[in-house]
PDB file of C-alpha atoms and ligand atoms in Angstrom:
ATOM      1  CA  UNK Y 157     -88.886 162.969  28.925  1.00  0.00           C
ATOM      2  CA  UNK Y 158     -85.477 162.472  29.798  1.00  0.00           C
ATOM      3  CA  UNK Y 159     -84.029 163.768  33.033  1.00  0.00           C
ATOM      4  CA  UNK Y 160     -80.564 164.288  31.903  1.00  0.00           C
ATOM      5  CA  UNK Y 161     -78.947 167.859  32.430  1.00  0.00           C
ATOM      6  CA  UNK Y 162     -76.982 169.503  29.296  1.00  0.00           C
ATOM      7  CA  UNK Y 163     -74.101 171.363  31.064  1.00  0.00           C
ATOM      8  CA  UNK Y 164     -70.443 172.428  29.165  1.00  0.00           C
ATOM      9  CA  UNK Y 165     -67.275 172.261  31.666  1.00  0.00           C
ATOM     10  CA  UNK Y 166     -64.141 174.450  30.146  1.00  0.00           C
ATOM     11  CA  UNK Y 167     -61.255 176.170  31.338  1.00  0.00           C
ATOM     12  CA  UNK Y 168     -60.425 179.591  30.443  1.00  0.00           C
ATOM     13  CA  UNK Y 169     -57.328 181.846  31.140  1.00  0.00           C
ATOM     14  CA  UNK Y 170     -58.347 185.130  33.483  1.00  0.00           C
ATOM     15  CA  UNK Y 171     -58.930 187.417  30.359  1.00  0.00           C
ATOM     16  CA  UNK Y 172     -61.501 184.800  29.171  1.00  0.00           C
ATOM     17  CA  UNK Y 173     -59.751 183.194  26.571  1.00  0.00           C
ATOM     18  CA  UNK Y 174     -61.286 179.037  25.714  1.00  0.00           C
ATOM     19  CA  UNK Y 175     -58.477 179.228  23.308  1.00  0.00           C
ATOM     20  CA  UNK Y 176     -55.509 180.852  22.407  1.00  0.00           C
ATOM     21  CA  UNK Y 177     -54.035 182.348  19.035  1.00  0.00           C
ATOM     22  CA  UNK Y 178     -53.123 179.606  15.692  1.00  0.00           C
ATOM     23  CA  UNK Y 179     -55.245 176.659  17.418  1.00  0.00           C
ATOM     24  CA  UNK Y 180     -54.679 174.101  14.824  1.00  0.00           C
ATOM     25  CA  UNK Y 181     -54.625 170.045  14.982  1.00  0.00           C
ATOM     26  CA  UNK Y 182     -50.912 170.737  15.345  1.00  0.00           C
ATOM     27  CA  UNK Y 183     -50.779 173.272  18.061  1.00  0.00           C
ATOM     28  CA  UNK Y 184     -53.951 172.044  20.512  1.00  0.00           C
ATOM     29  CA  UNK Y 185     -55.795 175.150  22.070  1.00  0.00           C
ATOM     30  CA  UNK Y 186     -53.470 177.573  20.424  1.00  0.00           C
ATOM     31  CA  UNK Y 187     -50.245 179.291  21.698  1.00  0.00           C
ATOM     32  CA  UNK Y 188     -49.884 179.325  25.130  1.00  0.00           C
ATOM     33  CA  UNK Y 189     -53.177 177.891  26.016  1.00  0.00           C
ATOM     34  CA  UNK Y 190     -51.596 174.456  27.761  1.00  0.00           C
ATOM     35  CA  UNK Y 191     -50.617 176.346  30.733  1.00  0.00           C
ATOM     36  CA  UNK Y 192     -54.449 177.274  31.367  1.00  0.00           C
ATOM     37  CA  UNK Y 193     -54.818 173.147  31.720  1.00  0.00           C
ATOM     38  CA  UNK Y 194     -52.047 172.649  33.433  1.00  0.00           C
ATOM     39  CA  UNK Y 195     -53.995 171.855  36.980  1.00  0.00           C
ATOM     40  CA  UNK Y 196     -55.898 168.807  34.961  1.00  0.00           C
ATOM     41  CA  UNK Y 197     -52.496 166.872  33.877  1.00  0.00           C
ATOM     42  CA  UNK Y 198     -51.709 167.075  37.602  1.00  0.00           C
ATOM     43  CA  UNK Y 199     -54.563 165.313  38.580  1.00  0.00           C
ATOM     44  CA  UNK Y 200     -54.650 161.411  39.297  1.00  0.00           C
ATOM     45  CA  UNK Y 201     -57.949 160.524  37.630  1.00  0.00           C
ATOM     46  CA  UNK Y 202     -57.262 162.225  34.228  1.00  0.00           C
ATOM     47  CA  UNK Y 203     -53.851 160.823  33.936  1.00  0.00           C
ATOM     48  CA  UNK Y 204     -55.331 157.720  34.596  1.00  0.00           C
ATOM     49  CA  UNK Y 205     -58.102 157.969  31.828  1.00  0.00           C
ATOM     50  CA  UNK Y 206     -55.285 158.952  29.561  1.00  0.00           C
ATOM     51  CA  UNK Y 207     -53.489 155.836  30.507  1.00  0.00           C
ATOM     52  CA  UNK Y 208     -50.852 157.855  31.906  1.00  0.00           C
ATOM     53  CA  UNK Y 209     -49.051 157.056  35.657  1.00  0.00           C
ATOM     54  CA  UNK Y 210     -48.643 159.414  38.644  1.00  0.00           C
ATOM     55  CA  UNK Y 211     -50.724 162.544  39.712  1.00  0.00           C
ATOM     56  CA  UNK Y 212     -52.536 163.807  42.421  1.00  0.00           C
ATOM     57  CA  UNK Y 213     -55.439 161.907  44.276  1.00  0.00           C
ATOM     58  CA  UNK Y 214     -57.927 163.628  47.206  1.00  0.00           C
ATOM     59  CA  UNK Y 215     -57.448 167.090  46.054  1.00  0.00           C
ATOM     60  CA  UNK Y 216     -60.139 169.009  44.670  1.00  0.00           C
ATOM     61  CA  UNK Y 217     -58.667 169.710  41.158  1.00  0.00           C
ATOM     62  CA  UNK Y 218     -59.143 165.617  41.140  1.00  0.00           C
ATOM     63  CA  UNK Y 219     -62.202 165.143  42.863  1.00  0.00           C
ATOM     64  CA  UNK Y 220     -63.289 167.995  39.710  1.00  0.00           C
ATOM     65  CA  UNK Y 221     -62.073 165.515  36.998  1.00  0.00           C
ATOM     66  CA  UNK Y 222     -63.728 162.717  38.798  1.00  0.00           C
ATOM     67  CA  UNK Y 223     -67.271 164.505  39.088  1.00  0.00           C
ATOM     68  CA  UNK Y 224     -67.030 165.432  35.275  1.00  0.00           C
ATOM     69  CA  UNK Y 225     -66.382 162.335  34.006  1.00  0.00           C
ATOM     70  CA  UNK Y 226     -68.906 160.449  36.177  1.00  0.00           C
ATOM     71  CA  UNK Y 227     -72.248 162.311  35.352  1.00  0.00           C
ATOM     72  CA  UNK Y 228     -71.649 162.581  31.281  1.00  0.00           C
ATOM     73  CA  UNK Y 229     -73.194 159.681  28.816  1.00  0.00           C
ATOM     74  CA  UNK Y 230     -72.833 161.186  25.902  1.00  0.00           C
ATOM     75  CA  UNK Y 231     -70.974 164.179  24.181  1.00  0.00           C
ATOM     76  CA  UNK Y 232     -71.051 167.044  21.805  1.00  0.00           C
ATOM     77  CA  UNK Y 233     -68.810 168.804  20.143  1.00  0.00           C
ATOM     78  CA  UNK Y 234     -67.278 171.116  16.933  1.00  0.00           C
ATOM     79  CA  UNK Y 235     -65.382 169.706  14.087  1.00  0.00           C
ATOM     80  CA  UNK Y 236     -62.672 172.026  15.274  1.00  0.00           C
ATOM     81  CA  UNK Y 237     -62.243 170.298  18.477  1.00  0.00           C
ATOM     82  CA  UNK Y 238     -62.692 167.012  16.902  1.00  0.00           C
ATOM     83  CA  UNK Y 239     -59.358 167.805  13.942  1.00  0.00           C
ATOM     84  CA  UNK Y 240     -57.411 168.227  17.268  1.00  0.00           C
ATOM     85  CA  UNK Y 241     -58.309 165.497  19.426  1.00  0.00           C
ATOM     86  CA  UNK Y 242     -58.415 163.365  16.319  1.00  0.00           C
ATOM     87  CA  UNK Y 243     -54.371 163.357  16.727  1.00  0.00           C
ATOM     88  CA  UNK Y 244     -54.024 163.925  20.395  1.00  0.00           C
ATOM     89  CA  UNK Y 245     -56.715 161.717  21.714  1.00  0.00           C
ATOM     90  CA  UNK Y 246     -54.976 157.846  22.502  1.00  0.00           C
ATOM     91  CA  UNK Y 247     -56.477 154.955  20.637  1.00  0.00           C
ATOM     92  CA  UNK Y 248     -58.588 154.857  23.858  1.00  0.00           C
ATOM     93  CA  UNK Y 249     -59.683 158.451  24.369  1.00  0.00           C
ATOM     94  CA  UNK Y 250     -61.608 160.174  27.184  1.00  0.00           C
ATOM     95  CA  UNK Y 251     -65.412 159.842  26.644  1.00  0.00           C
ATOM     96  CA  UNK Y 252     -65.964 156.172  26.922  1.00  0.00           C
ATOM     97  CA  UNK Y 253     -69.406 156.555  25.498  1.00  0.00           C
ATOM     98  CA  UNK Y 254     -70.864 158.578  22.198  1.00  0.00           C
ATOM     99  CA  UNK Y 255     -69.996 161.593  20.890  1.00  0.00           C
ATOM    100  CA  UNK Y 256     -71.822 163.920  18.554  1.00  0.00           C
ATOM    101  CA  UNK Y 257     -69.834 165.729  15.972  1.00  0.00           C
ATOM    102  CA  UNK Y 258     -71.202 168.851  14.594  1.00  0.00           C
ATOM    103  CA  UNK Y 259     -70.425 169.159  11.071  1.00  0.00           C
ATOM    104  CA  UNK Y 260     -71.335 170.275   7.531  1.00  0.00           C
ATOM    105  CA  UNK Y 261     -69.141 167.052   6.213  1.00  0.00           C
ATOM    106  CA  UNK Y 262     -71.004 163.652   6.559  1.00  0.00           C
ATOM    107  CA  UNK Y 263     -68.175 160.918   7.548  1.00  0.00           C
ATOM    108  CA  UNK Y 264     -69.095 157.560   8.551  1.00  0.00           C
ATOM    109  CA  UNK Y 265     -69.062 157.043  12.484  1.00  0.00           C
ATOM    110  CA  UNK Y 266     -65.603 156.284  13.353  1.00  0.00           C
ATOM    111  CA  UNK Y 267     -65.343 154.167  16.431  1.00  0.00           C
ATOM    112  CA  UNK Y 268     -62.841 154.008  19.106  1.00  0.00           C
ATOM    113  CA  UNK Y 269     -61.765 151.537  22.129  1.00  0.00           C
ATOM    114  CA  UNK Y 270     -63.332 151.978  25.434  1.00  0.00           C
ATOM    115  CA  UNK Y 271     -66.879 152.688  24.268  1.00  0.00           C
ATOM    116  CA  UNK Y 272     -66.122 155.995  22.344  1.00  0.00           C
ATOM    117  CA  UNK Y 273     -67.564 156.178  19.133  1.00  0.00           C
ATOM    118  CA  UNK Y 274     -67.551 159.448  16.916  1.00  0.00           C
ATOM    119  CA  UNK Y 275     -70.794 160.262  15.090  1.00  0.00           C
ATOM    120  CA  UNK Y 276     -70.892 163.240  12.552  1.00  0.00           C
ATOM    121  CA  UNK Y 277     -74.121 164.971  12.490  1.00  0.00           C
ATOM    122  CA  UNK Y 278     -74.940 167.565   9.852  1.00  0.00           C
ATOM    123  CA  UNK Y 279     -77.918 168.689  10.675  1.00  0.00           C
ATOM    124  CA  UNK Y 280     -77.301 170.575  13.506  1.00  0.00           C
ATOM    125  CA  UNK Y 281     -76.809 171.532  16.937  1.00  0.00           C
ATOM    126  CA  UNK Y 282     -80.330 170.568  18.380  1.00  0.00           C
ATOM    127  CA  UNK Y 283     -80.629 167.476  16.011  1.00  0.00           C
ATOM    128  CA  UNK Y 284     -77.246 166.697  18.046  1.00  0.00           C
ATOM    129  CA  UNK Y 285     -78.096 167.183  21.794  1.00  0.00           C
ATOM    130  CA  UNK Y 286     -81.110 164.976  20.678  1.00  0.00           C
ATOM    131  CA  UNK Y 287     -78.768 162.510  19.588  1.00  0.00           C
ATOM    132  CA  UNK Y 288     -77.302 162.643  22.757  1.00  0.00           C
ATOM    133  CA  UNK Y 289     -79.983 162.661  25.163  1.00  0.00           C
ATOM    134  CA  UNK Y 290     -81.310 159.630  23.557  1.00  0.00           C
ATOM    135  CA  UNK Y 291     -77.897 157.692  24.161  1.00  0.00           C
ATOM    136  CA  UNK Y 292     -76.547 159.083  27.637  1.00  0.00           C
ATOM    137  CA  UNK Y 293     -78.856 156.563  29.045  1.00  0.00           C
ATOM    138  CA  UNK Y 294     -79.910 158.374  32.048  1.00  0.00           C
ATOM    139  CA  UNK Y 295     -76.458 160.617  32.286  1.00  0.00           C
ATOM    140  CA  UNK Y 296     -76.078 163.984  31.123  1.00  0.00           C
ATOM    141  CA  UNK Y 297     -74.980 164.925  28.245  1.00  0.00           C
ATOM    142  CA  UNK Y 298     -71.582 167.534  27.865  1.00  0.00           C
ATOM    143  CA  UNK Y 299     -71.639 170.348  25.392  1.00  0.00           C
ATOM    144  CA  UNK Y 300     -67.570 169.326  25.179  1.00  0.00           C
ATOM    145  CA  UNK Y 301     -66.454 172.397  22.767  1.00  0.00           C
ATOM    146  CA  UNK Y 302     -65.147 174.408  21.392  1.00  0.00           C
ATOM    147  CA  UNK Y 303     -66.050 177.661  21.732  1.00  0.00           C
ATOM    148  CA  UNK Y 304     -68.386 178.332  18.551  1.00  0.00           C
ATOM    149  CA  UNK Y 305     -70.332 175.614  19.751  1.00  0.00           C
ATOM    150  CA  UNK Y 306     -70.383 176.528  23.321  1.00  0.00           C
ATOM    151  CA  UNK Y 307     -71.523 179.998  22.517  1.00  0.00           C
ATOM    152  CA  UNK Y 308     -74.104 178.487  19.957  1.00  0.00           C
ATOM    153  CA  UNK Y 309     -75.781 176.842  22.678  1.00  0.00           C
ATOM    154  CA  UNK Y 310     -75.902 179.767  25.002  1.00  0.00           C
ATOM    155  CA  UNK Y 311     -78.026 181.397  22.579  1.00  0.00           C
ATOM    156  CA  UNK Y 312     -79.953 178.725  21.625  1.00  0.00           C
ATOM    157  CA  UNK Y 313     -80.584 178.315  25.219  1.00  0.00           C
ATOM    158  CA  UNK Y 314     -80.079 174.870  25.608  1.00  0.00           C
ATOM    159  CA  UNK Y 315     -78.048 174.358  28.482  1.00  0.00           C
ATOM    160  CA  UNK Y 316     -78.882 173.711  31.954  1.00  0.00           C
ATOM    161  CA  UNK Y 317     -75.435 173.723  34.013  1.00  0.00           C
ATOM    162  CA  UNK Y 318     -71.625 175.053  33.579  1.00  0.00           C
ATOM    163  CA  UNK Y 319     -68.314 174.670  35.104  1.00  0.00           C
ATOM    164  CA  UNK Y 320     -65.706 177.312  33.781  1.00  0.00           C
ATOM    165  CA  UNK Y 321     -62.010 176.852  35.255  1.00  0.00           C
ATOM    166  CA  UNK Y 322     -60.574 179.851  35.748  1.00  0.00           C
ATOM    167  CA  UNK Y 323     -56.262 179.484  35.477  1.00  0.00           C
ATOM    168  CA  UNK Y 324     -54.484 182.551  36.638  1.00  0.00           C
ATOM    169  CA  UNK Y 325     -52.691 183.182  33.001  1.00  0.00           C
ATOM    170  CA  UNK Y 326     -53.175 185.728  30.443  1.00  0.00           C
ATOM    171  CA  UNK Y 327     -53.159 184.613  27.195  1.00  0.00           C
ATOM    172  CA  UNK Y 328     -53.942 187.730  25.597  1.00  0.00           C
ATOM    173  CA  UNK Y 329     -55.491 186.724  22.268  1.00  0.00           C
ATOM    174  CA  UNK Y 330     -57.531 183.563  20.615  1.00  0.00           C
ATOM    175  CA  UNK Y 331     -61.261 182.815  21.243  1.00  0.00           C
ATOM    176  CA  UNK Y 332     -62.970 184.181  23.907  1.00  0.00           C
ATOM    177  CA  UNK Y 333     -65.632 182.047  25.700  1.00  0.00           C
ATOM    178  CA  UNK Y 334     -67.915 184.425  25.611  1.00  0.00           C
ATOM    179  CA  UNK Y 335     -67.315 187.080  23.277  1.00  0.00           C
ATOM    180  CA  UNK Y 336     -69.991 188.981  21.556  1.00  0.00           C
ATOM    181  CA  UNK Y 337     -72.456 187.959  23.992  1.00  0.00           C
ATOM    182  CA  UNK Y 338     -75.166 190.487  24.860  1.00  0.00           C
ATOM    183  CA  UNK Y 339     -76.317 190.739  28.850  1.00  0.00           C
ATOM    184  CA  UNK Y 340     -79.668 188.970  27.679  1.00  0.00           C
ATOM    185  CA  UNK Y 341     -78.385 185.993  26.242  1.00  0.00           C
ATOM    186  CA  UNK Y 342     -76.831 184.208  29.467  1.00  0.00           C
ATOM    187  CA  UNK Y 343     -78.599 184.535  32.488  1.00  0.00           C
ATOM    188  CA  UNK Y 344     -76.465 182.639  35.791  1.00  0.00           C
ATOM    189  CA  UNK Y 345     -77.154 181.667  39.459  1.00  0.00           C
ATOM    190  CA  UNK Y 346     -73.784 181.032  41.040  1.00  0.00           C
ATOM    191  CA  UNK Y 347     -73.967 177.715  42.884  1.00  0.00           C
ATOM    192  CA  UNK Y 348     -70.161 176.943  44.104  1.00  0.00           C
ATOM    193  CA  UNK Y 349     -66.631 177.720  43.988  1.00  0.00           C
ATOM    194  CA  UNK Y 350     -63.709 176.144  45.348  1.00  0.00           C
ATOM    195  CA  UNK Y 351     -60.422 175.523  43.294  1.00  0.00           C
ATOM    196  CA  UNK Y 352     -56.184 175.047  44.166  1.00  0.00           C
ATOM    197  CA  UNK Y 353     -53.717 176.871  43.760  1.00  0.00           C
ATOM    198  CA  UNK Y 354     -53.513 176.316  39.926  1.00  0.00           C
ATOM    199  CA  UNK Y 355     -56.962 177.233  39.140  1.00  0.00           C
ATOM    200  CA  UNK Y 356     -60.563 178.631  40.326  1.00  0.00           C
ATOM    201  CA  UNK Y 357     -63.247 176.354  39.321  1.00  0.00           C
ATOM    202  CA  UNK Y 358     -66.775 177.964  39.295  1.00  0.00           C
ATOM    203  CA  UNK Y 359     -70.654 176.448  38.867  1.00  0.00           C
ATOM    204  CA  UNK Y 360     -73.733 178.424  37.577  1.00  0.00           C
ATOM    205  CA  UNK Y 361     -76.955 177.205  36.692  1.00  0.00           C
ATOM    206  CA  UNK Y 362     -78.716 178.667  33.936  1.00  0.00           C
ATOM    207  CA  UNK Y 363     -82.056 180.539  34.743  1.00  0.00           C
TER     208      UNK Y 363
HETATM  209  N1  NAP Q 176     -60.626 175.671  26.945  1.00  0.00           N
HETATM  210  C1  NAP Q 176     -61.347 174.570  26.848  1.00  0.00           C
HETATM  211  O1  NAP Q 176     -61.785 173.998  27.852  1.00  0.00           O
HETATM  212  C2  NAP Q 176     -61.656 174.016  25.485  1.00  0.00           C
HETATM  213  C3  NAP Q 176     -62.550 172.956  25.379  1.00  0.00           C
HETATM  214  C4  NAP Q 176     -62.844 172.481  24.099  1.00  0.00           C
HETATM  215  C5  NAP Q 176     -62.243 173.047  22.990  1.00  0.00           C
HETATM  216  N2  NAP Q 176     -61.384 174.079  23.147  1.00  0.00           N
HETATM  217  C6  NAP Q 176     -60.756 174.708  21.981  1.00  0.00           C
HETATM  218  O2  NAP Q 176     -61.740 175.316  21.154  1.00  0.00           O
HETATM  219  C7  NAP Q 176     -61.179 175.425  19.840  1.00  0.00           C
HETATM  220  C8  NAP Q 176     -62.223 175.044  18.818  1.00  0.00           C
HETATM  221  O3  NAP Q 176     -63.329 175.903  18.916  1.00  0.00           O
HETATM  222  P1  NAP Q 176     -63.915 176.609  17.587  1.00  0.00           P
HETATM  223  O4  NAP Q 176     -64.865 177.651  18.012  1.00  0.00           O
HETATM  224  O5  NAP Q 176     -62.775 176.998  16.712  1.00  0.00           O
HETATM  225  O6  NAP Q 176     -64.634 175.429  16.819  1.00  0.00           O
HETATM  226  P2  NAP Q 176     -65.652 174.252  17.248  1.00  0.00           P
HETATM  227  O7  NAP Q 176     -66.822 174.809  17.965  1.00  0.00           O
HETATM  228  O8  NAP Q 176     -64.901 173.135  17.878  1.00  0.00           O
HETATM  229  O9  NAP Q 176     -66.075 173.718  15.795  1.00  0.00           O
HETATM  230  C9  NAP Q 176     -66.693 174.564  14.859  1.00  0.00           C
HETATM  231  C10 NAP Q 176     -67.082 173.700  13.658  1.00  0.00           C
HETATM  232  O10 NAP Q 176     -68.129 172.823  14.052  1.00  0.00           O
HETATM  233  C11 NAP Q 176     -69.058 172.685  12.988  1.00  0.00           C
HETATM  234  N3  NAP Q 176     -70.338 173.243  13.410  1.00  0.00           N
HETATM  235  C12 NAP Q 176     -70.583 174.080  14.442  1.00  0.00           C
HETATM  236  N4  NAP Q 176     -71.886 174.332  14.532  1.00  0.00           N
HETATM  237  C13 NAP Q 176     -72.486 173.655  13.520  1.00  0.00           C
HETATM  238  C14 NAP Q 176     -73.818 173.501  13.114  1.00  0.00           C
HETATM  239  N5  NAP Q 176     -74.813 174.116  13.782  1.00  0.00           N
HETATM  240  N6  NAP Q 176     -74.073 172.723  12.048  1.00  0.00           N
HETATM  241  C15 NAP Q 176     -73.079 172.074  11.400  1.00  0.00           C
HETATM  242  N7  NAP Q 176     -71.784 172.169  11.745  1.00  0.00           N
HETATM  243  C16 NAP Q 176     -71.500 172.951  12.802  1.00  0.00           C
HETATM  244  C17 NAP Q 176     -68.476 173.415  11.795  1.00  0.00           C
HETATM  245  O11 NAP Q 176     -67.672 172.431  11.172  1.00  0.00           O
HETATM  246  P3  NAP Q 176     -67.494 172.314   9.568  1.00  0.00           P
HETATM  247  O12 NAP Q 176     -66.547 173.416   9.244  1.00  0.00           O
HETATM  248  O13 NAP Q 176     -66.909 170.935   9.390  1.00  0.00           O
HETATM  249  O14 NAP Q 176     -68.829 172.456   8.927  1.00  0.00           O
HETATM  250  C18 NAP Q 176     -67.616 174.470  12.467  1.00  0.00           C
HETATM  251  O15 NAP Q 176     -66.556 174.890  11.624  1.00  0.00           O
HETATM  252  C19 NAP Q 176     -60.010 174.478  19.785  1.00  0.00           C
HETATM  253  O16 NAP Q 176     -58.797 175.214  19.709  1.00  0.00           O
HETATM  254  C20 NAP Q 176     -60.111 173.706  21.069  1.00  0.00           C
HETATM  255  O17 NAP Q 176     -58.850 173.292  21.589  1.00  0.00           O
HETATM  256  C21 NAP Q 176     -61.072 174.585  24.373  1.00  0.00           C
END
């Protein structure tokens, strides 16, 4: 049996919104939704995994983007969030390990520097955390996005951990996180919260 947790880490704006309105490869999270991740450009360590200088080190918006990338192996995630990355990622993109693409289009596994490599998996979401488990070696495994397949394994009750980042923005319309879900379907135990003056970060374990 492996030991590794499946947990999902996402921001969200204060009315709830994962994403905003006319998300689209060419517009990344929808209108207005970069200011919700504006605290993670500001930090050190994820500039640095995008290969980009400067930022913040020894705060805890950093020491966040640290811990995330640190206790993930492997990855999965929605063909929507895949179109977008697709163009925004860098030939060297964030996950430095595998990542499981949910999908009802097979496409060959397209592989990326660093140790990223994108596998498509069709037959779905638990045939994909499988997947995962079997490669983190050891790590946990991130339920990356977006928010169909977030919410798809809420229900399916699949996940052990979450982090949601709360920014202080309204964004008014888009994709709720959490829309449509009945009392029932998500049970939480808050475990911390700490955050900056950009954002609010928050942990639950499932029950
Ligand atoms: N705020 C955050 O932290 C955060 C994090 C990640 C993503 N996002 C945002 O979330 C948005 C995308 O979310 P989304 O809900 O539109 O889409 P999504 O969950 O990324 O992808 C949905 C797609 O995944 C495939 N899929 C899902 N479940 C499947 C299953 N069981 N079997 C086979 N294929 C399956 C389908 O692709 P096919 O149509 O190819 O069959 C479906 O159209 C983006 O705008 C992204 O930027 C936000």
């Amino acid at each position: 049996m492996s030991s590794s947790k499946v947990f999902f880490d996402v921001g969200i704006s204060l009315d709830g919104y994962m994403a905003g309105p006319n998300a689209s490869p060419g517009n990344p999270m929808g209108d207005g939704a970069r200011a919700m991740h504006g605290w993670i450009f500001q930090t050190a360590t994820f500039r640095e995994i995008l290969g980009m200088p400067g930022g913040e080190r020894g705060t805890p918006d950093d020491a966040r983007v640290q811990q995330v990338f640190a206790r993930a192996g492997a990855y999965v995630m929605g063909r929507r969030m895949f179109d977008e990355g697709e163009v925004a990622w860098p030939e060297n993109p964030p996950f430095r390990g595998p990542v499981y693409v949910l999908t009802h289009s097979p496409r060959e596994p397209w592989v990326r520097q660093g140790g990223t490599t994108f596998h498509f998996v069709t037959d779905g979401l638990a045939s994909a955390l499988a997947q995962a488990k079997a490669a983190a070696g050891g790590k946990d495994v991130r339920i990356s996005g977006g928010v169909d397949t977030v919410r798809q394994a809420i229900r399916a009750g699949l996940l052990d951990e979450c982090t949601i980042h709360v920014a202080p923005n309204l964004l008014g319309a888009g994709q709720r996180l959490l829309e449509g879900l009945a009392p029932g379907e998500m049970t939480l135990v808050p475990v911390r919260a700490d955050g900056s003056a950009l954002v609010t970060h928050l942990d639950y374990r499932f029950t």
